[in-house]
Amino acid sequence: MLQRLICECGTELSSCAAFCLNCGRRHAVGCGVYVSESRVFVRIFGERDFEEFSIKRYDEDVSIRNLYEILAERIYSYRVESIVVSGESEELIDEALEGLRSTLYPFDVSVSDAFDSPQSFFERLERVLRLEKELKTVKIPPEEKIHGSHSTIIGGREGYKLILSLAKSPYVKKVVPGVIEGNATSIGGGVKLKLTRSDEKGNVRALLIDGSSVQQVYVITTASSREEGEEVLKLLSGYVRDLQE
């Protein structure tokens, strides 16, 4: 006998991740979209379980546009605020990102690395979502998180924007710009932020690069171990990647 799914307000739900139209409660905690050459796979994660579906993909412009409109409509019905996109290749990931961002605004659509299969991607995403739920968060304005003995941030406005993208994460307590190596003079070529590693306490090291100048950046996170720090690093990499693309 199937177990009935009941919202806290008493309304019966169609699935473990369904949005309650009666009280407006969200039960979906995240969504993964994986694109292959032949199909698009979607998994909606609920608080205790998940549901999934897939749609055939045809390699034609009109079909692809219609595909993402249908996907966006179905994903929207869950009112899930965070959607992560992966796929077999960077080209397919970019295709899905463009198709979903335009139709799911203002929901957050971010990208992950390419995976060999939807199952490996969904398993990885489930671990990240579970960790996000366990990690503490801080409610501090991003501008107030940036401080330290070195007040200079190389790269001008672009450098500051990249540093600010780290500070916007609820898992970041403080961003400390550090020592500058090189001549601190831009020679063109763009400003880049590279996240390098997590230490044993879960804090993240990064490098802000502008031409021949390199500045160390220390990111103090809410993580308490290297494992948790590595997961926060991956989340931060998504923020930075979106700005640098």
Phi, psi and omega in degrees: 000130182288138179280132179286140179257119186240132175287163179301335180276354179101354181281137178285136182255151180281339181200172183291339183248008186293147174278133181275113180287342181282311183249351178081018180276134175272136175245353176270130182257349179181164181218135175245136177237122181240126184250124170247176180296331187250335182214158171245125182254136181232131174235126177257120182267124173268185182291333180234340185213190179215165171225157185212159176206167178217156180227138180293140181249128176250137186276060177226143187304311182295317180296319180295317178298316178295323180303311184285335174292319178293315179301314182299319180296318181290318179295319181300328182299338177271348183056032179285130189272343184234119180239129180245131185250134173221183180178187181286335184210163178297325181295317179291324177296315179298321178299312181293321180299314180295317183291325184272325181298322183287336184256341182252008177302136010262019178296154184276116177245115182238172184244152173242176174290166176288144178235156182286335183210156177297325182297315180295323177294313182295322178296318178295316181296322179298320178297319180295316180297321178295319179294319179301322180292327182278330183291144174287154176237159178236144178248081179232133176307135183308319182298330181280350179275346185264110177194167181160181182287338179260105183279341182281134173239120183290160178089004177059223184296322180293320178297317180295322180298320179292318178297319180295327179298327176290318183293340181286344181289135177291349179264006179251125179268326184202144174239122185243104173295135185247213185294142177256128176250141184104196186265002178058025178239127181288137177242017179088176179098356176093154179261136181229148176241124182242119176275127190259307186196167173252143177269182185293342179268357179094004176274155189247138175258144180216163176233127173262124188240128176222099183064237180270000181263137179228129179241130176286141179229131179250127182246111180271119186249176177273359178292155182238005180209167178299320181299312178296321179298323178295324178290320176297321178302317180296319178297316180295325179299326177295319177299313184293319181299319180299323180285328188269353180282000000 
